[in-house]
Structures are given as C-alpha cells and as structure tokens.
Tab-separated table of C-alpha atoms in Angstrom:
chain	number	residue	atom	x	y	z
A	1	MET	CA	44.981	7.572	11.051
A	2	ASN	CA	45.390	9.192	14.491
A	3	VAL	CA	48.403	11.127	13.231
A	4	ILE	CA	46.491	12.304	10.155
A	5	PHE	CA	43.599	13.386	12.395
A	6	ARG	CA	45.953	15.383	14.628
A	7	ILE	CA	47.574	17.067	11.632
A	8	ALA	CA	44.172	17.910	10.132
A	9	SER	CA	42.914	19.341	13.445
A	10	ARG	CA	46.095	21.370	13.916
A	11	ASN	CA	45.838	22.829	10.429
A	12	LEU	CA	42.208	23.856	10.939
A	13	LEU	CA	43.107	25.602	14.197
A	14	ARG	CA	46.149	27.272	12.662
A	15	HIS	CA	44.021	28.695	9.840
A	16	TRP	CA	40.969	29.185	12.079
A	17	LYS	CA	39.653	32.314	10.385
A	18	ARG	CA	39.349	30.587	7.041
A	19	SER	CA	38.065	27.395	8.616
A	20	PHE	CA	35.520	29.335	10.673
A	21	ALA	CA	34.191	31.091	7.574
A	22	ALA	CA	33.565	27.753	5.868
A	23	MET	CA	32.124	26.256	9.050
A	24	LEU	CA	29.789	29.245	9.405
A	25	ALA	CA	28.572	28.806	5.829
A	26	VAL	CA	27.797	25.145	6.574
A	27	ALA	CA	26.123	26.064	9.896
A	28	VAL	CA	23.848	28.648	8.271
A	29	GLY	CA	22.877	26.090	5.640
A	30	VAL	CA	22.078	23.458	8.273
A	31	LEU	CA	20.097	26.050	10.249
A	32	ALA	CA	18.049	27.046	7.196
A	33	ILE	CA	17.340	23.457	6.144
A	34	SER	CA	16.426	22.395	9.697
A	35	LEU	CA	13.987	25.272	10.166
A	36	VAL	CA	12.319	24.772	6.789
A	37	ARG	CA	12.012	21.012	7.333
A	38	GLY	CA	10.686	21.652	10.839
A	39	PHE	CA	8.118	24.100	9.473
A	40	VAL	CA	6.984	21.595	6.815
A	41	ASN	CA	6.809	18.809	9.420
A	42	ASP	CA	4.627	20.885	11.726
A	43	LEU	CA	2.382	22.056	8.903
A	44	ARG	CA	1.913	18.457	7.746
A	45	GLN	CA	1.006	17.374	11.283
A	46	PHE	CA	-1.326	20.368	11.690
A	47	PHE	CA	-3.178	19.605	8.450
A	48	GLU	CA	-3.416	15.905	9.327
A	49	ASP	CA	-4.842	16.725	12.773
A	50	GLN	CA	-7.162	19.270	11.178
A	51	GLY	CA	-8.442	16.746	8.650
A	52	ARG	CA	-8.799	13.915	11.154
A	53	SER	CA	-10.463	15.959	13.904
A	54	GLN	CA	-11.655	19.406	12.848
A	55	SER	CA	-13.051	18.199	9.511
A	56	MET	CA	-14.257	14.981	11.209
A	57	TYR	CA	-12.709	12.711	8.583
A	58	GLY	CA	-11.257	10.381	11.215
A	59	ASP	CA	-8.792	7.685	10.182
A	60	LEU	CA	-10.981	6.151	7.471
A	61	LEU	CA	-13.781	7.352	5.224
A	62	LEU	CA	-16.257	4.684	4.147
A	63	SER	CA	-18.647	4.978	1.224
A	64	LYS	CA	-19.845	2.963	-1.714
A	65	GLN	CA	-17.286	2.706	-4.479
A	66	ILE	CA	-17.487	6.020	-6.316
A	67	PRO	CA	-17.074	5.916	-10.109
A	68	PRO	CA	-14.021	7.876	-11.293
A	69	GLY	CA	-14.789	11.476	-12.210
A	70	THR	CA	-17.897	11.716	-10.012
A	71	PRO	CA	-18.067	15.316	-8.705
A	72	PRO	CA	-18.552	15.699	-4.932
A	73	SER	CA	-22.010	17.237	-5.447
A	74	MET	CA	-23.266	14.009	-7.121
A	75	ARG	CA	-22.024	11.506	-4.539
A	76	TRP	CA	-25.421	11.274	-2.899
A	77	LYS	CA	-26.418	9.068	-5.843
A	78	VAL	CA	-24.193	6.283	-4.456
A	79	ALA	CA	-25.609	6.514	-0.924
A	80	LEU	CA	-25.744	3.836	1.757
A	81	SER	CA	-29.251	2.560	2.577
A	82	ARG	CA	-30.555	1.738	6.049
A	83	ASP	CA	-29.719	-1.947	5.517
A	84	ASP	CA	-26.212	-0.995	4.383
A	85	GLN	CA	-25.793	1.144	7.493
A	86	ALA	CA	-26.913	-1.684	9.769
A	87	LEU	CA	-24.352	-4.022	8.192
A	88	ILE	CA	-21.544	-1.470	8.523
A	89	GLU	CA	-22.354	-0.652	12.135
A	90	ARG	CA	-22.347	-4.319	13.126
A	91	VAL	CA	-18.727	-4.454	11.980
A	92	LEU	CA	-17.809	-1.116	13.596
A	93	ASN	CA	-19.250	-2.233	16.938
A	94	GLY	CA	-16.941	-5.250	16.922
A	95	PRO	CA	-13.857	-5.797	19.122
A	96	TRP	CA	-11.650	-3.020	17.736
A	97	GLY	CA	-10.553	-1.480	21.022
A	98	GLY	CA	-12.686	1.632	20.669
A	99	VAL	CA	-14.175	3.043	17.449
A	100	GLN	CA	-15.905	6.395	17.007
A	101	PHE	CA	-17.923	7.005	13.870
A	102	ALA	CA	-20.274	9.604	12.445
A	103	ARG	CA	-22.604	9.284	9.478
A	104	ARG	CA	-22.519	12.008	6.836
A	105	LEU	CA	-24.875	12.985	4.018
A	106	VAL	CA	-23.564	15.249	1.271
A	107	ILE	CA	-26.045	17.975	0.296
A	108	GLY	CA	-26.042	20.933	-2.043
A	109	GLY	CA	-28.424	23.508	-3.450
A	110	LEU	CA	-29.471	27.103	-2.811
A	111	VAL	CA	-29.779	29.073	0.398
A	112	THR	CA	-31.730	32.329	0.604
A	113	ASN	CA	-32.647	34.905	3.222
A	114	GLY	CA	-35.445	36.332	1.057
A	115	ARG	CA	-33.266	39.019	-0.524
A	116	THR	CA	-30.038	37.225	-1.394
A	117	THR	CA	-29.637	33.731	-2.813
A	118	ALA	CA	-26.385	31.791	-2.891
A	119	VAL	CA	-25.176	28.317	-3.831
A	120	PHE	CA	-24.173	26.083	-0.936
A	121	PHE	CA	-22.399	22.759	-0.690
A	122	GLY	CA	-22.051	20.884	2.539
A	123	MET	CA	-23.257	18.015	4.637
A	124	GLY	CA	-25.431	16.805	7.452
A	125	TYR	CA	-23.836	14.633	10.118
A	126	ASP	CA	-24.475	12.982	13.466
A	127	VAL	CA	-23.919	16.077	15.591
A	128	GLN	CA	-22.960	14.530	18.923
A	129	ALA	CA	-20.775	11.875	17.263
A	130	GLY	CA	-19.153	14.612	15.197
A	131	ALA	CA	-18.365	16.624	18.322
A	132	ALA	CA	-16.716	13.534	19.816
A	133	LEU	CA	-14.654	13.059	16.615
A	134	ARG	CA	-13.435	16.654	16.781
A	135	GLY	CA	-12.098	16.107	20.285
A	136	ALA	CA	-11.350	18.712	22.934
A	137	ARG	CA	-9.028	20.754	20.709
A	138	TRP	CA	-11.451	21.273	17.815
A	139	VAL	CA	-14.861	20.709	19.408
A	140	TRP	CA	-15.625	24.439	19.292
A	141	ASN	CA	-15.584	25.090	15.553
A	142	THR	CA	-17.515	28.361	15.168
A	143	VAL	CA	-15.995	31.827	14.848
A	144	ALA	CA	-19.346	33.366	15.852
A	145	GLY	CA	-22.512	31.956	17.389
A	146	VAL	CA	-22.333	28.367	18.652
A	147	PRO	CA	-21.508	24.933	17.180
A	148	LEU	CA	-24.334	22.647	16.119
A	149	HIS	CA	-24.086	20.507	19.266
A	150	LYS	CA	-24.808	23.663	21.306
A	151	ALA	CA	-27.588	24.987	19.054
A	152	ALA	CA	-31.000	25.461	20.654
A	153	GLY	CA	-33.197	25.170	17.549
A	154	GLU	CA	-34.577	21.903	16.187
A	155	ARG	CA	-33.236	22.650	12.706
A	156	ALA	CA	-30.015	24.656	12.699
A	157	VAL	CA	-27.143	25.274	10.315
A	158	VAL	CA	-23.672	26.759	10.509
A	159	LEU	CA	-22.389	28.685	7.497
A	160	GLY	CA	-18.976	29.404	6.040
A	161	ARG	CA	-18.033	32.948	7.013
A	162	SER	CA	-17.991	34.322	3.453
A	163	LEU	CA	-21.298	32.613	2.628
A	164	ALA	CA	-22.795	34.059	5.802
A	165	ALA	CA	-21.590	37.543	4.893
A	166	ASN	CA	-23.419	37.256	1.549
A	167	LEU	CA	-26.583	36.432	3.496
A	168	GLY	CA	-26.198	39.376	5.876
A	169	CYS	CA	-24.675	37.573	8.885
A	170	GLU	CA	-21.582	38.807	10.691
A	171	SER	CA	-19.751	38.466	13.976
A	172	SER	CA	-19.560	41.134	16.657
A	173	ARG	CA	-15.759	40.924	16.539
A	174	PRO	CA	-13.020	38.697	15.086
A	175	PRO	CA	-12.537	35.352	16.870
A	176	THR	CA	-9.530	34.569	19.033
A	177	PHE	CA	-7.299	31.803	17.726
A	178	LEU	CA	-5.225	29.875	20.241
A	179	PRO	CA	-1.489	29.251	19.642
A	180	ASP	CA	-2.224	25.730	18.345
A	181	GLY	CA	-4.592	27.089	15.669
A	182	ALA	CA	-7.833	26.131	17.429
A	183	ILE	CA	-10.633	28.642	18.030
A	184	LYS	CA	-11.067	29.965	21.550
A	185	PRO	CA	-14.417	28.551	22.802
A	186	GLU	CA	-16.465	31.706	23.305
A	187	PRO	CA	-19.971	32.361	21.904
A	188	LEU	CA	-19.361	35.619	20.034
A	189	THR	CA	-22.519	37.508	19.165
A	190	LEU	CA	-23.884	36.656	15.711
A	191	SER	CA	-26.005	39.313	14.037
A	192	CYS	CA	-28.007	38.529	10.884
A	193	ASP	CA	-30.470	40.493	8.760
A	194	THR	CA	-32.734	37.517	9.449
A	195	SER	CA	-31.884	34.641	11.778
A	196	ARG	CA	-33.668	32.115	9.545
A	197	VAL	CA	-32.792	31.086	6.006
A	198	GLN	CA	-34.398	28.735	3.528
A	199	LEU	CA	-32.582	25.768	1.981
A	200	GLN	CA	-33.622	24.536	-1.446
A	201	ALA	CA	-32.325	21.268	-2.877
A	202	MET	CA	-33.242	18.360	-5.120
A	203	THR	CA	-34.400	15.237	-3.323
A	204	ALA	CA	-33.133	11.743	-4.033
A	205	SER	CA	-36.203	11.202	-6.234
A	206	GLY	CA	-35.580	14.351	-8.278
A	207	GLN	CA	-38.154	16.628	-6.637
A	208	LEU	CA	-37.478	20.152	-5.377
A	209	ASN	CA	-37.664	20.484	-1.600
A	210	ALA	CA	-37.272	23.436	0.771
A	211	LEU	CA	-36.690	23.802	4.509
A	212	THR	CA	-36.488	26.817	6.790
A	213	VAL	CA	-33.636	26.595	9.308
A	214	ASP	CA	-32.006	28.737	12.000
A	215	VAL	CA	-28.478	30.106	11.560
A	216	ALA	CA	-26.591	28.970	14.679
A	217	GLY	CA	-23.052	30.016	13.860
A	218	LEU	CA	-20.287	30.806	11.406
A	219	ILE	CA	-17.341	28.510	10.640
A	220	GLU	CA	-13.993	28.711	8.891
A	221	PRO	CA	-13.760	25.552	6.739
A	222	GLY	CA	-10.039	26.124	6.171
A	223	THR	CA	-9.977	27.414	2.585
A	224	ARG	CA	-11.246	30.616	1.004
A	225	ALA	CA	-13.277	28.662	-1.554
A	226	GLY	CA	-14.881	26.587	1.175
A	227	SER	CA	-15.736	29.660	3.227
A	228	SER	CA	-17.950	30.988	0.415
A	229	LYS	CA	-20.018	27.796	-0.045
A	230	THR	CA	-19.911	25.610	3.056
A	231	LEU	CA	-23.080	24.801	5.015
A	232	MET	CA	-23.334	22.168	7.739
A	233	THR	CA	-26.359	20.845	9.572
A	234	ASP	CA	-27.474	17.825	11.555
A	235	LEU	CA	-28.061	14.558	9.725
A	236	HIS	CA	-31.829	14.486	10.298
A	237	THR	CA	-32.280	17.934	8.735
A	238	ALA	CA	-30.123	16.963	5.747
A	239	GLN	CA	-32.066	13.731	5.242
A	240	THR	CA	-35.353	15.611	5.465
A	241	LEU	CA	-34.138	18.100	2.854
A	242	ALA	CA	-33.029	15.281	0.529
A	243	ASP	CA	-36.098	13.159	1.446
A	244	THR	CA	-34.000	10.086	2.163
A	245	ASP	CA	-32.901	7.904	5.047
A	246	ALA	CA	-29.592	7.106	3.316
A	247	VAL	CA	-26.138	8.518	4.113
A	248	SER	CA	-23.203	9.272	1.842
A	249	MET	CA	-20.358	8.024	4.015
A	250	TYR	CA	-19.036	7.179	7.448
A	251	SER	CA	-16.156	8.922	9.208
A	252	ILE	CA	-14.333	6.379	11.359
A	253	ALA	CA	-11.733	7.092	14.055
A	254	LEU	CA	-9.925	4.344	15.957
A	255	ARG	CA	-8.413	4.628	19.392
A	256	ASP	CA	-5.765	2.135	18.252
A	257	ARG	CA	-4.813	3.471	14.821
A	258	THR	CA	-2.566	0.497	14.123
A	259	ARG	CA	-5.730	-1.571	13.567
A	260	ALA	CA	-7.013	0.655	10.743
A	261	ARG	CA	-5.830	-1.752	8.038
A	262	GLU	CA	-7.460	-4.696	9.839
A	263	LEU	CA	-10.775	-2.830	10.240
A	264	ARG	CA	-10.652	-1.738	6.619
A	265	ALA	CA	-10.286	-5.347	5.472
A	266	ALA	CA	-13.141	-6.480	7.742
A	267	LEU	CA	-15.493	-3.824	6.363
A	268	GLN	CA	-14.650	-4.664	2.762
A	269	ASP	CA	-15.077	-8.405	3.392
A	270	ALA	CA	-18.467	-7.841	5.034
A	271	GLY	CA	-19.489	-5.649	2.103
A	272	LYS	CA	-18.487	-8.261	-0.458
A	273	ARG	CA	-20.509	-10.934	1.304
A	274	ALA	CA	-23.543	-8.613	1.163
A	275	GLY	CA	-22.949	-7.599	-2.446
A	276	LEU	CA	-21.662	-4.101	-1.537
A	277	ASP	CA	-18.589	-2.628	-3.194
A	278	LEU	CA	-17.315	-0.495	-0.302
A	279	GLN	CA	-14.545	2.072	-0.555
A	280	VAL	CA	-12.657	2.375	2.751
A	281	LYS	CA	-9.636	4.655	2.605
A	282	PRO	CA	-7.795	7.316	4.625
A	283	TRP	CA	-9.119	10.774	3.796
A	284	ARG	CA	-5.673	11.807	2.532
A	285	ASP	CA	-6.049	9.368	-0.406
A	286	LEU	CA	-9.503	10.635	-1.417
A	287	PRO	CA	-10.709	13.858	-3.097
A	288	GLU	CA	-11.218	15.271	0.420
A	289	GLY	CA	-7.419	15.240	0.769
A	290	GLY	CA	-6.686	16.889	-2.591
A	291	VAL	CA	-5.728	20.266	-1.138
A	292	PHE	CA	-3.597	18.569	1.524
A	293	ARG	CA	-1.718	16.490	-1.050
A	294	ALA	CA	-1.137	19.450	-3.375
A	295	THR	CA	0.027	21.695	-0.534
A	296	MET	CA	2.455	19.167	0.895
A	297	ALA	CA	3.827	18.286	-2.552
A	298	LEU	CA	4.523	21.980	-3.165
A	299	LEU	CA	6.204	22.426	0.221
A	300	ASP	CA	8.277	19.253	-0.193
A	301	THR	CA	9.437	20.460	-3.611
A	302	PHE	CA	10.359	23.860	-2.193
A	303	SER	CA	12.295	22.313	0.697
A	304	MET	CA	14.152	19.995	-1.688
A	305	ILE	CA	15.165	22.959	-3.863
A	306	LEU	CA	16.396	24.704	-0.711
A	307	VAL	CA	18.375	21.637	0.356
A	308	VAL	CA	20.101	21.427	-3.027
A	309	THR	CA	20.829	25.175	-3.165
A	310	VAL	CA	22.181	25.398	0.374
A	311	GLY	CA	24.148	22.199	-0.119
A	312	LEU	CA	25.869	23.647	-3.186
A	313	ILE	CA	26.719	26.832	-1.291
A	314	GLY	CA	28.235	24.827	1.587
A	315	ALA	CA	30.147	22.612	-0.852
A	316	ALA	CA	31.513	25.695	-2.621
A	317	ALA	CA	32.709	27.097	0.717
A	318	VAL	CA	34.549	23.873	1.601
A	319	PHE	CA	35.982	23.581	-1.912
A	320	ASN	CA	37.248	27.174	-1.829
A	321	VAL	CA	38.913	26.774	1.577
A	322	LEU	CA	40.679	23.525	0.673
A	323	THR	CA	41.786	24.817	-2.736
A	324	ARG	CA	43.469	27.803	-1.088
A	325	THR	CA	44.855	25.579	1.659
A	326	VAL	CA	46.490	23.197	-0.822
A	327	THR	CA	48.047	26.130	-2.705
A	328	GLU	CA	49.514	27.617	0.482
A	329	ARG	CA	50.777	24.319	1.923
A	330	ILE	CA	52.655	22.872	-1.027
A	331	ARG	CA	55.978	22.796	0.906
A	332	GLU	CA	54.254	21.067	3.833
A	333	ILE	CA	52.894	18.473	1.424
A	334	GLY	CA	56.403	17.958	0.053
A	335	THR	CA	57.776	17.512	3.585
A	336	LEU	CA	55.133	14.917	4.423
A	337	ARG	CA	55.855	13.031	1.203
A	338	SER	CA	59.610	13.109	1.888
A	339	ILE	CA	59.181	11.443	5.295
A	340	GLY	CA	57.148	8.597	3.875
A	341	TYR	CA	53.530	9.707	3.559
A	342	ARG	CA	51.880	8.148	0.542
A	343	ARG	CA	49.620	9.962	-1.906
A	344	GLY	CA	46.554	8.248	-0.463
A	345	GLN	CA	47.404	9.547	3.010
A	346	ILE	CA	47.766	13.102	1.681
A	347	VAL	CA	44.377	12.813	-0.014
A	348	ARG	CA	42.803	11.510	3.202
A	349	LEU	CA	44.390	14.337	5.190
A	350	PHE	CA	42.754	17.079	3.171
A	351	MET	CA	39.453	15.232	2.841
A	352	LEU	CA	39.442	14.844	6.621
A	353	GLU	CA	39.872	18.583	6.995
A	354	GLY	CA	36.812	19.136	4.811
A	355	VAL	CA	34.811	16.587	6.800
A	356	LEU	CA	35.847	18.173	10.122
A	357	ILE	CA	34.670	21.556	8.866
A	358	ALA	CA	31.330	19.979	7.939
A	359	ILE	CA	30.981	18.220	11.315
A	360	ALA	CA	31.710	21.422	13.228
A	361	GLY	CA	29.289	23.347	10.978
A	362	CYS	CA	26.582	20.733	11.525
A	363	ALA	CA	27.010	20.873	15.297
A	364	LEU	CA	26.776	24.676	15.334
A	365	GLY	CA	23.868	24.688	12.870
A	366	LEU	CA	21.847	22.135	14.830
A	367	PHE	CA	22.482	24.018	18.082
A	368	LEU	CA	21.255	27.232	16.454
A	369	ALA	CA	18.245	25.399	14.953
A	370	ILE	CA	17.162	24.040	18.346
A	371	GLY	CA	17.455	27.504	19.891
A	372	ALA	CA	15.657	29.232	17.014
A	373	ALA	CA	12.851	26.636	17.052
A	374	ALA	CA	12.343	27.133	20.800
A	375	VAL	CA	12.092	30.906	20.341
A	376	ILE	CA	9.677	30.641	17.387
A	377	ASN	CA	7.467	28.069	19.118
A	378	ALA	CA	7.253	30.217	22.244
A	379	SER	CA	6.439	33.393	20.311
A	380	GLY	CA	2.862	32.407	19.406
A	381	LEU	CA	3.262	33.706	15.844
A	382	SER	CA	0.764	32.837	13.131
A	383	PHE	CA	0.381	33.543	9.428
A	384	THR	CA	-2.364	33.676	6.832
A	385	GLY	CA	-1.843	33.155	3.144
A	386	GLY	CA	-2.552	31.120	0.051
A	387	LEU	CA	-5.786	29.125	0.214
A	388	ALA	CA	-6.083	29.355	3.999
A	389	SER	CA	-9.050	31.300	5.338
A	390	ALA	CA	-7.917	31.288	8.985
A	391	PRO	CA	-4.563	31.999	10.668
A	392	LEU	CA	-2.168	29.056	10.843
A	393	PRO	CA	0.250	28.710	13.783
A	394	LEU	CA	3.918	29.276	12.923
A	395	MET	CA	5.638	26.363	14.643
A	396	ILE	CA	8.811	24.358	14.076
A	397	ARG	CA	8.702	20.596	14.656
A	398	LEU	CA	12.272	19.294	14.686
A	399	VAL	CA	12.574	15.557	14.043
A	400	VAL	CA	15.597	13.415	14.933
A	401	GLY	CA	15.336	11.599	11.611
A	402	ASP	CA	15.661	14.908	9.765
A	403	PHE	CA	18.740	15.780	11.823
A	404	ALA	CA	20.371	12.473	10.870
A	405	TYR	CA	19.535	13.044	7.199
A	406	ILE	CA	20.859	16.626	7.236
A	407	VAL	CA	24.101	15.683	9.002
A	408	CYS	CA	24.819	12.700	6.734
A	409	ALA	CA	23.976	14.664	3.574
A	410	THR	CA	26.123	17.632	4.673
A	411	ILE	CA	29.139	15.499	5.526
A	412	ALA	CA	28.838	13.529	2.278
A	413	THR	CA	28.562	16.758	0.269
A	414	ALA	CA	31.590	18.230	2.059
A	415	ALA	CA	33.606	15.065	1.384
A	416	LEU	CA	32.761	15.229	-2.320
A	417	ALA	CA	33.639	18.934	-2.418
A	418	ALA	CA	36.984	18.168	-0.743
A	419	LEU	CA	37.796	15.323	-3.129
A	420	LEU	CA	39.087	17.424	-6.052
A	421	PRO	CA	41.520	19.666	-4.107
A	422	SER	CA	42.593	16.620	-2.050
A	423	ARG	CA	43.432	14.631	-5.183
A	424	ARG	CA	45.341	17.647	-6.485
A	425	ALA	CA	47.351	17.707	-3.257
A	426	GLY	CA	48.156	13.999	-3.595
A	427	LYS	CA	49.500	14.468	-7.145
A	428	ILE	CA	52.021	17.198	-6.281
A	429	ASN	CA	55.617	16.152	-7.102
A	430	THR	CA	57.681	15.796	-3.916
A	431	ILE	CA	60.868	17.545	-5.208
A	432	GLU	CA	58.924	20.426	-6.786
A	433	ALA	CA	56.982	20.838	-3.566
A	434	LEU	CA	60.121	21.028	-1.417
A	435	VAL	CA	61.659	23.840	-3.520
A	436	HIS	CA	58.341	25.663	-3.916
A	437	THR	CA	58.449	29.301	-2.820
C-alpha cells in the first residue's frame, strides 16, 4: 500500500496542473457548503436566542391544553385561574437550581387615537420578570421611547412600529442595531399625534371594555405582520382590560436547561393530581414557533440542494481528471501489470489518486472557509429580507461536526466518482497496453 501511495502522489505532482484544477473545484465546493452551513447554523442560533430571550418564551411555555385549531386570539378562553397559578408556582419555586418565569395574558381588540382605529393583538406580562427573561442582550427592546420596565405611567403600552405609524407615532431617527442584532439601549425621542390611546376589547364575560393608556415606546416584533398588529402592556393593565385575574400561559427559563424535561414532568404530574390538563412544551414546538420552523426547514432544504449540486460538480471534476489520466497512462498501466501488479491494485491506485485530490481540496476549502468566516464576522454586516422587520446580523458559525460531515461526504463522493475510471484502468489488457501508442 505504501508503494501505491507513493506512485499515486508522484502522479498527482507530475500532472499538477490537472490535479490542481480538480482540487480547486473541490475546494470551492467545500468553501461554499461550509459558509452556507455556517450561515444557517448562526441564523438558527440567533432565532432560538431571539425566541427564548427577546420574545420571552424561555425554555418552556406552560398553558392549559389547547384544543387543536384554536386560533391565538381565542386562547384566553382556556386561561389559568388564580388557584391554577398558585399550584404552578409552588412547583416552579421548587429545587430546580434557578427558575425564572413570567405570566402572560393574551389580549386582542381595537386601539384608537380618536382619529384612526386599528386591530391589535398582543399580551400583558409581568414586566420586571419579563425584563429578567430578556437578559442583558435583549432587555432594551424598543426602537423609540422606552421599554415597559422603564415607563413612567401607571398604564403604558409599547406598539409594533407599523401599528404605531398608523396611529401617528414615529421615532426621531432610525434605531442603531448592534452587530449581534440587539438594539442599542438609547431612548430615542417618540413623537405621537396624541401620547394616549384607547384600547377596546371583550372581557372574559363577553362585555365590551375600554382603557386609556400611554404610549411608552415602539418595538420591532421580528416580522412585518407582527409589526402592524403587536401591542404589549403590563399584566395588570391587560387583566383590567379583560376583567379577569387569570393568565394565558407561563414563560419558564431554567438556569440549568438540562432539567427542562424533569421540570416539565413535575408540572404535568402536579396538574394531573389537581385535575388540570397542562401543556408544557418548548416554544419551538408550539404555534409560537411556526415561523421559526418554516424558516429553518426552508434554509435546510436550500442548503441540502446546494450540497448535492456542489457535490456533483466536484465529482464531475474528479471523474474528468481520472478519465483523462487513465487514457494517457495506458502504457504505464501495462508496465505495472507486467511486473506483477494485480487488477485490484491498479484500481486502488487510481481511486487513491481521486481520494488524495479530495483530501487536498477539503483542506484548502476548510482553510478558506475559516478565513472567510473570520472576515465576514468581523465586518459587522447585516441584511433585511423576507418576513423580517429588523436587520439580521450576517454571521458565520462554523461547527466541527459540519466540517467532519463535509469532509467525509466529499471524500466518499470523490471515491465513487473515481470508481468507474479506476475499474476501466484495471480491465486494460496488459499486452495491448504495452504496445499502446
């Protein structure tokens, strides 16, 4: 095998221009796949962090079991009573190594400034607990004005930017987004035709209720559709509007995330003993994660198509090089056969050449990918598109597991591409090869 390796290496160096062309094709393919996979990895992590912290979903969302097909605007009908909340909080305050939670009440209705009326959909939540769930990175969540935990009024709301624009509210200038996608914490001036708006909604008992509230700030919920309808307020104001002391759900974040399954089981067991059918799931598995799941499925499909396409191009390059090599080295093959090399050894020789091209291409491609990722990550670039209503950071998150997958897949593809010309080389008749001109 050492002799075959030396012969294969010598032949690649002797025909280095052709070998380099194939290696470069493989390297470009590895570079493209690595960058796309790194982009998808970072976007997945960004969306997961955004959902867990910025949207305050935490690690688990707890609510009563929601009948299939229930629209989000009707979930208040399966709310958790004060007794239910007391039961749940006894479990959450148990020995879990640190649990943060915030209660949420889903609300919806009409908001008006006296001249313009618009539909809103949103929630009230425990403001200080919500700020703790958002963490240092996302605690400042307004693109103008101030977040709810900084609001001065007793009853305050923050509005999606498009909804606010319909009601005559706008920022003094565009917000500054940090390289990691968070909003720079600065209270930009918020100007409104009127600083107070009226909320109108149906109460839990079916009556119409109205409240006048102060507009504290504008937010970017993450999607264009959300920006035109989202309204958030403190839990007490939401409960007053709905005339209830119930809540729709709990957002739960654990310091030790490995205990999420254990906490989930404890909450469900406690609910069963009290006659409550509790739904405790990660937000990604619920309707709140629908956009996340659809986006990642689309990106994973795109990256898989790219992998297949680039893999075929690399395989074609290796196949082309080895086919030409076999044609030009027929006399060499005859010489090797005449001194005792078997057909299997000839096949292995040419397959090894294809594999060495792939290995060299992978090494060059991964080196280029690491360099390109470092440049992109340091550039502070961002992009806006699709459903996103705010700029997203353009970052590349390279993962060792992806590297292993790319290298193994590339080498396997190159070996398969080399198989046909290698088998052809092994079948060449020794005498005909020796007299070949």
